[in-house]
mmCIF file of C-alpha atoms in Angstrom:
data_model
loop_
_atom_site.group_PDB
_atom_site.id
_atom_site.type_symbol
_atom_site.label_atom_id
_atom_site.label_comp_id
_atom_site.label_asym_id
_atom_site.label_seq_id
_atom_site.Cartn_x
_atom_site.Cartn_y
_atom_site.Cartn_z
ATOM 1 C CA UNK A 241 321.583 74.245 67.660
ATOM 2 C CA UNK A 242 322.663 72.842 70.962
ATOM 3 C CA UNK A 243 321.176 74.521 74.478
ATOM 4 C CA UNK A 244 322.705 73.443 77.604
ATOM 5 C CA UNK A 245 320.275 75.285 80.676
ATOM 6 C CA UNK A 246 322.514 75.618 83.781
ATOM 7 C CA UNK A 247 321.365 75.579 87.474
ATOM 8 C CA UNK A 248 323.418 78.914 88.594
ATOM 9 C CA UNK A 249 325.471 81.229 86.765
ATOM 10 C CA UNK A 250 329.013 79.325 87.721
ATOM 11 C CA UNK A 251 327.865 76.573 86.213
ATOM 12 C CA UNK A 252 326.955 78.397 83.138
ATOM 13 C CA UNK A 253 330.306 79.864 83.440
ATOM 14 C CA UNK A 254 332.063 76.508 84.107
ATOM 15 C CA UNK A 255 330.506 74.693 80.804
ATOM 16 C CA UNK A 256 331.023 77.675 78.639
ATOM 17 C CA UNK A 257 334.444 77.684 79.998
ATOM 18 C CA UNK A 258 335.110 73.662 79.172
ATOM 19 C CA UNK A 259 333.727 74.309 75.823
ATOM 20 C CA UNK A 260 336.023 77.050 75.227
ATOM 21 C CA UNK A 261 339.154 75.111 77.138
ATOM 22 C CA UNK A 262 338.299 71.652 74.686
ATOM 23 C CA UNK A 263 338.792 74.320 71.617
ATOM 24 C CA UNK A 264 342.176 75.417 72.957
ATOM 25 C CA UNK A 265 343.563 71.819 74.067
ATOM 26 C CA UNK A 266 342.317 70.131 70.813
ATOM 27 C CA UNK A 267 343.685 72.878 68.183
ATOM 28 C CA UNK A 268 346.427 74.951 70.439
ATOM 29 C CA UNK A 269 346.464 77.667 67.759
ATOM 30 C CA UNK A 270 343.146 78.912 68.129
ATOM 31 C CA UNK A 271 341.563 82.122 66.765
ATOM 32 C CA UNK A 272 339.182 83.230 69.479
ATOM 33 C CA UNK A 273 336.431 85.709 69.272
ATOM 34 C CA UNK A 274 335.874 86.950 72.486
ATOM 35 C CA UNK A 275 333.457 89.184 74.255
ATOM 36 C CA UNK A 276 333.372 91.437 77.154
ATOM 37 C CA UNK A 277 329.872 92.544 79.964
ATOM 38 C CA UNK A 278 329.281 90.898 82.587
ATOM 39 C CA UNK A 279 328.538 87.249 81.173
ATOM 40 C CA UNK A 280 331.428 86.496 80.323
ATOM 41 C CA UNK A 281 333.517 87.413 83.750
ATOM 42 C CA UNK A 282 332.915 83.671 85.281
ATOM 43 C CA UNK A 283 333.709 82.607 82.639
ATOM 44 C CA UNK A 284 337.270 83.852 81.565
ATOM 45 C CA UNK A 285 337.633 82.894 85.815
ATOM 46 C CA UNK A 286 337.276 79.228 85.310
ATOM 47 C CA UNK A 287 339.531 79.676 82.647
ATOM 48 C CA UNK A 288 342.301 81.660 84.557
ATOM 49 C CA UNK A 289 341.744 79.271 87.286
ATOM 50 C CA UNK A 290 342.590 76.298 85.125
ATOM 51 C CA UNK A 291 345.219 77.991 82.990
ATOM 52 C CA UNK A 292 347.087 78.158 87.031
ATOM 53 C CA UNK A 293 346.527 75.059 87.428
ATOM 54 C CA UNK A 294 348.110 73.821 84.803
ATOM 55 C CA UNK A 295 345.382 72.126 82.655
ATOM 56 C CA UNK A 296 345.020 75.198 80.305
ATOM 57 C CA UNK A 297 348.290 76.540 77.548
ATOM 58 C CA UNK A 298 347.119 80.066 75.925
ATOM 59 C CA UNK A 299 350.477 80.725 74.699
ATOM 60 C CA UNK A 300 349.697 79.836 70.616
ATOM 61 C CA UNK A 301 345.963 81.047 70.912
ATOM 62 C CA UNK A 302 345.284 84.707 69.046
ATOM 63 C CA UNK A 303 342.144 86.373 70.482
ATOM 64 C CA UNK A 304 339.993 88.923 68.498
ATOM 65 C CA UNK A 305 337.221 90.907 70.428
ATOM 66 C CA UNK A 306 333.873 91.976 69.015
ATOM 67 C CA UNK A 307 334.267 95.513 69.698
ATOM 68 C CA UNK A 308 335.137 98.459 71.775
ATOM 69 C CA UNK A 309 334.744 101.584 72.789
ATOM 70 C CA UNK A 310 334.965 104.973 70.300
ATOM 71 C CA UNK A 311 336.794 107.377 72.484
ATOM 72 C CA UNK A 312 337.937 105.388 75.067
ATOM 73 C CA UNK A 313 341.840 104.016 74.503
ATOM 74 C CA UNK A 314 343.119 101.116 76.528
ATOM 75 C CA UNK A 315 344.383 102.404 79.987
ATOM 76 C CA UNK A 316 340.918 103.772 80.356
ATOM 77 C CA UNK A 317 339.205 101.424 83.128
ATOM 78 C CA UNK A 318 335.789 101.224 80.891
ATOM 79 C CA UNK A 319 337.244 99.990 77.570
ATOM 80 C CA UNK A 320 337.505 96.453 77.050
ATOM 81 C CA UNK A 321 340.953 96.703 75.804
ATOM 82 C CA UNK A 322 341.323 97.065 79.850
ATOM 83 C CA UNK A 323 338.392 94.833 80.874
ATOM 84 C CA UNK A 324 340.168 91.928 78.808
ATOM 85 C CA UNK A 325 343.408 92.683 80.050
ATOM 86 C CA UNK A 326 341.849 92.508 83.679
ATOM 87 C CA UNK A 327 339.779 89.456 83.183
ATOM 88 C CA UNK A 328 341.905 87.459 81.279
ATOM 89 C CA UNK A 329 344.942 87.783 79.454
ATOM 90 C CA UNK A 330 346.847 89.140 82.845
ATOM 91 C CA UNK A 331 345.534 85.780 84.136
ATOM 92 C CA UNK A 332 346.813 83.624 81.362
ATOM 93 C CA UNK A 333 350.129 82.868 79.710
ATOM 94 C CA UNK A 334 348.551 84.508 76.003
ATOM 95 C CA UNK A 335 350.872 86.871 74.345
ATOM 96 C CA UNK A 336 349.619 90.561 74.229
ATOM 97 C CA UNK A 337 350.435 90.596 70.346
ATOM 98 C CA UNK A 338 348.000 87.660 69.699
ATOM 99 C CA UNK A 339 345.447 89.466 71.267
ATOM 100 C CA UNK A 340 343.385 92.518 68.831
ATOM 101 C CA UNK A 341 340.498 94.913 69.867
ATOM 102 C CA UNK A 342 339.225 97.396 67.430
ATOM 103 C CA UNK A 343 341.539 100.749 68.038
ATOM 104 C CA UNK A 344 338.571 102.939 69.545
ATOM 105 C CA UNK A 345 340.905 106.372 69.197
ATOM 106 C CA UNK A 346 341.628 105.696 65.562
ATOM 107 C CA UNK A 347 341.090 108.899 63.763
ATOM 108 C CA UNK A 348 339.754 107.737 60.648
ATOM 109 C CA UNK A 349 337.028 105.084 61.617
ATOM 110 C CA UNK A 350 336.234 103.633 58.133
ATOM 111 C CA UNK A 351 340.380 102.396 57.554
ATOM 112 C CA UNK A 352 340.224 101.320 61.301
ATOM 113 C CA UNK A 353 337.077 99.226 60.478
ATOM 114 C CA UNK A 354 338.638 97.954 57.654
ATOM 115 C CA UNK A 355 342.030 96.864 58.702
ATOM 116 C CA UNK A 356 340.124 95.127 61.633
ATOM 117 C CA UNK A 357 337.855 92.539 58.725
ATOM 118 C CA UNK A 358 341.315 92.141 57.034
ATOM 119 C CA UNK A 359 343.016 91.020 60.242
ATOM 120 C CA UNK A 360 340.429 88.112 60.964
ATOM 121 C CA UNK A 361 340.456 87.562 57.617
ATOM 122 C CA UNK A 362 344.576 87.239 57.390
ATOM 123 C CA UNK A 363 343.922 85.132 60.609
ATOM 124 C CA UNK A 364 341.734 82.309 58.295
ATOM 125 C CA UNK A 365 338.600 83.514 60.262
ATOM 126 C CA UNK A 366 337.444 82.934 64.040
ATOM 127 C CA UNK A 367 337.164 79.206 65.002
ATOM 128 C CA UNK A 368 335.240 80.047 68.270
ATOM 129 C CA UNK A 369 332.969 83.159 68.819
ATOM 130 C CA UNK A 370 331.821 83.722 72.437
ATOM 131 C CA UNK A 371 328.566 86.047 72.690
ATOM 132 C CA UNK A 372 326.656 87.509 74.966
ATOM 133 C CA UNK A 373 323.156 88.717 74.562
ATOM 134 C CA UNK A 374 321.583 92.179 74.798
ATOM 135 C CA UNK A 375 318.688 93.203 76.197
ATOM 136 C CA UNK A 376 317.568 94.682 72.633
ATOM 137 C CA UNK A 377 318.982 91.125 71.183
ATOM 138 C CA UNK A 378 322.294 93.076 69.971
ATOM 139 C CA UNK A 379 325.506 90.919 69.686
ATOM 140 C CA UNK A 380 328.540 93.071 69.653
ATOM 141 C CA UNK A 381 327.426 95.753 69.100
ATOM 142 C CA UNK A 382 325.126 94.967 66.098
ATOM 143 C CA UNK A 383 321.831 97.258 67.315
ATOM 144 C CA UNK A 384 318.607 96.609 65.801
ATOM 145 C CA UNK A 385 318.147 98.676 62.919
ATOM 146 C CA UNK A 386 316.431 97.574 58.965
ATOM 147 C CA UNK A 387 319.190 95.533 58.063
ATOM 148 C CA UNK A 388 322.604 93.259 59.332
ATOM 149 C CA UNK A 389 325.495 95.502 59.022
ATOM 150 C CA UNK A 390 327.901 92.651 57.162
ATOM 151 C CA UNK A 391 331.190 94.673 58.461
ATOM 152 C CA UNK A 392 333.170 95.720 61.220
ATOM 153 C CA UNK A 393 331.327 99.467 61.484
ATOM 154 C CA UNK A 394 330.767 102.489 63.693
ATOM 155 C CA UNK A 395 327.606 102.526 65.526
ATOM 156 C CA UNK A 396 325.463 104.336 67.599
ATOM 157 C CA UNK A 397 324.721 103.054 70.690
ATOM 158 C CA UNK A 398 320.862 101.958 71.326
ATOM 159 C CA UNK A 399 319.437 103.883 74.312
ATOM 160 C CA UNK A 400 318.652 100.151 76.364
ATOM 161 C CA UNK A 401 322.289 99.691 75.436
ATOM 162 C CA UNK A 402 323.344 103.387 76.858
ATOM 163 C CA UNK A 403 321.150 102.624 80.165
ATOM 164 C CA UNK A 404 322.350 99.115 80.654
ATOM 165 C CA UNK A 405 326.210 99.851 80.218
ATOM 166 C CA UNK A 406 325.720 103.383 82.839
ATOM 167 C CA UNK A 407 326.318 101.095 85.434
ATOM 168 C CA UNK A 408 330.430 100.847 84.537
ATOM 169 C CA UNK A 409 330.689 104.713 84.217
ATOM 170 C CA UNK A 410 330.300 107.196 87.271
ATOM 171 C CA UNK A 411 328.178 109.244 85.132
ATOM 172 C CA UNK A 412 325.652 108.727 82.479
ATOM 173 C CA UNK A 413 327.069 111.273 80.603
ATOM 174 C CA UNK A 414 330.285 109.789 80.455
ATOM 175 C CA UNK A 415 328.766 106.712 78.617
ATOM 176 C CA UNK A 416 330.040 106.525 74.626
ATOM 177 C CA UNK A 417 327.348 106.962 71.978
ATOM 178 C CA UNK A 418 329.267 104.889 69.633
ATOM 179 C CA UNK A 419 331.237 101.926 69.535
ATOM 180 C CA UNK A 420 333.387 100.098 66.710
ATOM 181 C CA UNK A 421 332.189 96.481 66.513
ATOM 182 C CA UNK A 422 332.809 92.955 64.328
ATOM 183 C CA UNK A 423 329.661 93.111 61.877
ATOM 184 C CA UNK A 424 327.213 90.153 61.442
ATOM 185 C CA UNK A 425 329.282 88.459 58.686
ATOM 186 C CA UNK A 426 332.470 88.200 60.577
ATOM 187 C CA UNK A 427 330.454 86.689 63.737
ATOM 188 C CA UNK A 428 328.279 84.351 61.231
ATOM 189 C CA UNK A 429 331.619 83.201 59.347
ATOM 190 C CA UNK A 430 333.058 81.631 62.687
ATOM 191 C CA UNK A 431 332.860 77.936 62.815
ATOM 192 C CA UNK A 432 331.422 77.538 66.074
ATOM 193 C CA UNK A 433 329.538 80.254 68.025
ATOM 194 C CA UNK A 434 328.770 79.743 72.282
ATOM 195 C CA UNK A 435 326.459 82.335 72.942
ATOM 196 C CA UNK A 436 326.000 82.818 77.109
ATOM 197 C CA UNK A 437 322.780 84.272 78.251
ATOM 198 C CA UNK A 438 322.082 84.173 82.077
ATOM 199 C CA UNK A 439 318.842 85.509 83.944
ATOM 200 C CA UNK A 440 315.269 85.941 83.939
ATOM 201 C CA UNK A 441 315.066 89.688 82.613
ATOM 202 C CA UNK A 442 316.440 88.068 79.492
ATOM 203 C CA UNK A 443 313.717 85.003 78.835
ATOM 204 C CA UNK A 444 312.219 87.086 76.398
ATOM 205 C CA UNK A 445 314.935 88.385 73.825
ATOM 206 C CA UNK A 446 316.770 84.567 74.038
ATOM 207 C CA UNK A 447 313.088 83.666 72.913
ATOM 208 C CA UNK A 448 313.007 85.878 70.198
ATOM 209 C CA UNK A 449 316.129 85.418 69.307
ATOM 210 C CA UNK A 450 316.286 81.693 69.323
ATOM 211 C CA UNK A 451 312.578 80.990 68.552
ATOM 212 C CA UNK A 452 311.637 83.916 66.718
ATOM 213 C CA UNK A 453 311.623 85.008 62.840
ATOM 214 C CA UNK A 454 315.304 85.948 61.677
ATOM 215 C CA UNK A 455 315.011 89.746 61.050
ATOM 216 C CA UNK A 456 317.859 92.428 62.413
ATOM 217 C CA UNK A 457 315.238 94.072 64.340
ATOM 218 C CA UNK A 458 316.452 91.123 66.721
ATOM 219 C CA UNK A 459 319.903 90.829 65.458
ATOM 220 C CA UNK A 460 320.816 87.710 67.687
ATOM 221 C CA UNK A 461 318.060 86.114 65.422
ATOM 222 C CA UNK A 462 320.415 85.274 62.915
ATOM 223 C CA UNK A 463 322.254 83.084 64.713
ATOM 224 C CA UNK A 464 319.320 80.219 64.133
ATOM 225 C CA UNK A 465 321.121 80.211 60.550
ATOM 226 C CA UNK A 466 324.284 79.411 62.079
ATOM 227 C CA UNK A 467 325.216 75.343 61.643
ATOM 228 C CA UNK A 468 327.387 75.307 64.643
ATOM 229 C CA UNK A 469 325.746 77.105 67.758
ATOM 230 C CA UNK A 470 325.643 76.284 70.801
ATOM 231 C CA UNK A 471 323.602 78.417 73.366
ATOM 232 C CA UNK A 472 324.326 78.113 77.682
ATOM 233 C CA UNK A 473 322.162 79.751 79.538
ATOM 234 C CA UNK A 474 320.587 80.176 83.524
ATOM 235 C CA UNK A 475 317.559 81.151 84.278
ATOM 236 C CA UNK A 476 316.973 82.321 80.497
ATOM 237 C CA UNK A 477 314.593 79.760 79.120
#
């Protein structure tokens, strides 16, 4: 495990960003898992930024996204089928086919959750997972519960996790309960994970998760297993 403990958020941004950008310029045909809250958005920035400056070539990477939305499909302004397109790939020079998000408005949930763990799987696997970290120590959208859900699943949605994505939706009500997202295995199977946790109200689950015993009540606890992680954070440790 390598942790890198930034000074400010952009700088957290900017070395999870040349982490990510050394991935794409060393192996141009990259499978990247990405991930979408607000941790990420400096992030994908820096990226865009040097993608216009010319140091960056997306045009060969594929992009898989740990989840989405049930519900919502992608010209809705809350699913991250639009946050990604907003963030990054209209940024970037990435083809729209490379990029996959878990169909949220599939009808039958179980095939849709299955064709998306046959996709990475077609795709040899994710070389580079991005996380963030919830408050409840979810990644994805892997809640804590009695055991790691191995699969890309349906789930519903934690209450922490309700209250802490309200603040994208006018309403609370409008919030999804449930969400289709990448299971543990899939995440765990990447070769290199960069998990991004910035400020103070999240010292305590980065702990836990990092420090703590490995049990899916924390599900970011499982990452200590991982041989490849590397953690950035701000403010966090």
């Amino acid at each position: 495990m390598k942790i890198y403990e930034a000074h400010s958020m952009g700088e957290m941004s900017r070395k999870a960003a040349n982490i990510i950008s050394a991935q794409v310029i060393l192996y141009p045909h990259s499978v990247l898992g990405l991930a979408t809250g607000s941790s990420p958005i400096g992030t994908y920035e820096q990226l865009a930024d040097w993608y216009k400056k010319g140091d960056l070539d997306f045009s060969e990477v594929t992009t898989v996204n740990l989840d989405e939305y049930r519900g919502l499909d992608g010209s809705s302004e809350q699913s991250y089928r639009y946050f990604m397109n907003q963030h990054l790939f209209s940024k970037v020079n990435i083809k729209l086919e490379r990029t996959h998000i878990p169909n949220g408005m599939a009808e039958d949930v179980e095939a849709e959750c299955r064709r998306y763990d046959e996709l990475i799987a077609s795709l040899g696997g994710i070389d580079l997972q991005l996380l963030g970290l919830g408050h409840n120590g979810h990644i994805g959208f892997n809640e804590p519960s009695g055991a790691f859900e191995k699969t890309t699943h349906c789930v519903d949605l934690g209450e922490s996790t309700i209250q802490a994505n309200s603040r994208f939706f006018e309403r609370m009500e409008d919030v999804p309960r449930q969400a289709i997202t990448m299971g543990i295995k899939s995440i765990m199977q990447a070769k290199k994970i960069l998990l991004i946790v910035g400020g103070e109200d999240k010292k305590e689950i980065l702990h836990r998760s990092l420090f703590g015993p490995v049990t899916p009540n924390v599900p970011a606890s499982i990452l200590q297993l991982h041989p490849n992680l590397t953690v950035v954070s701000c403010n966090a440790l």
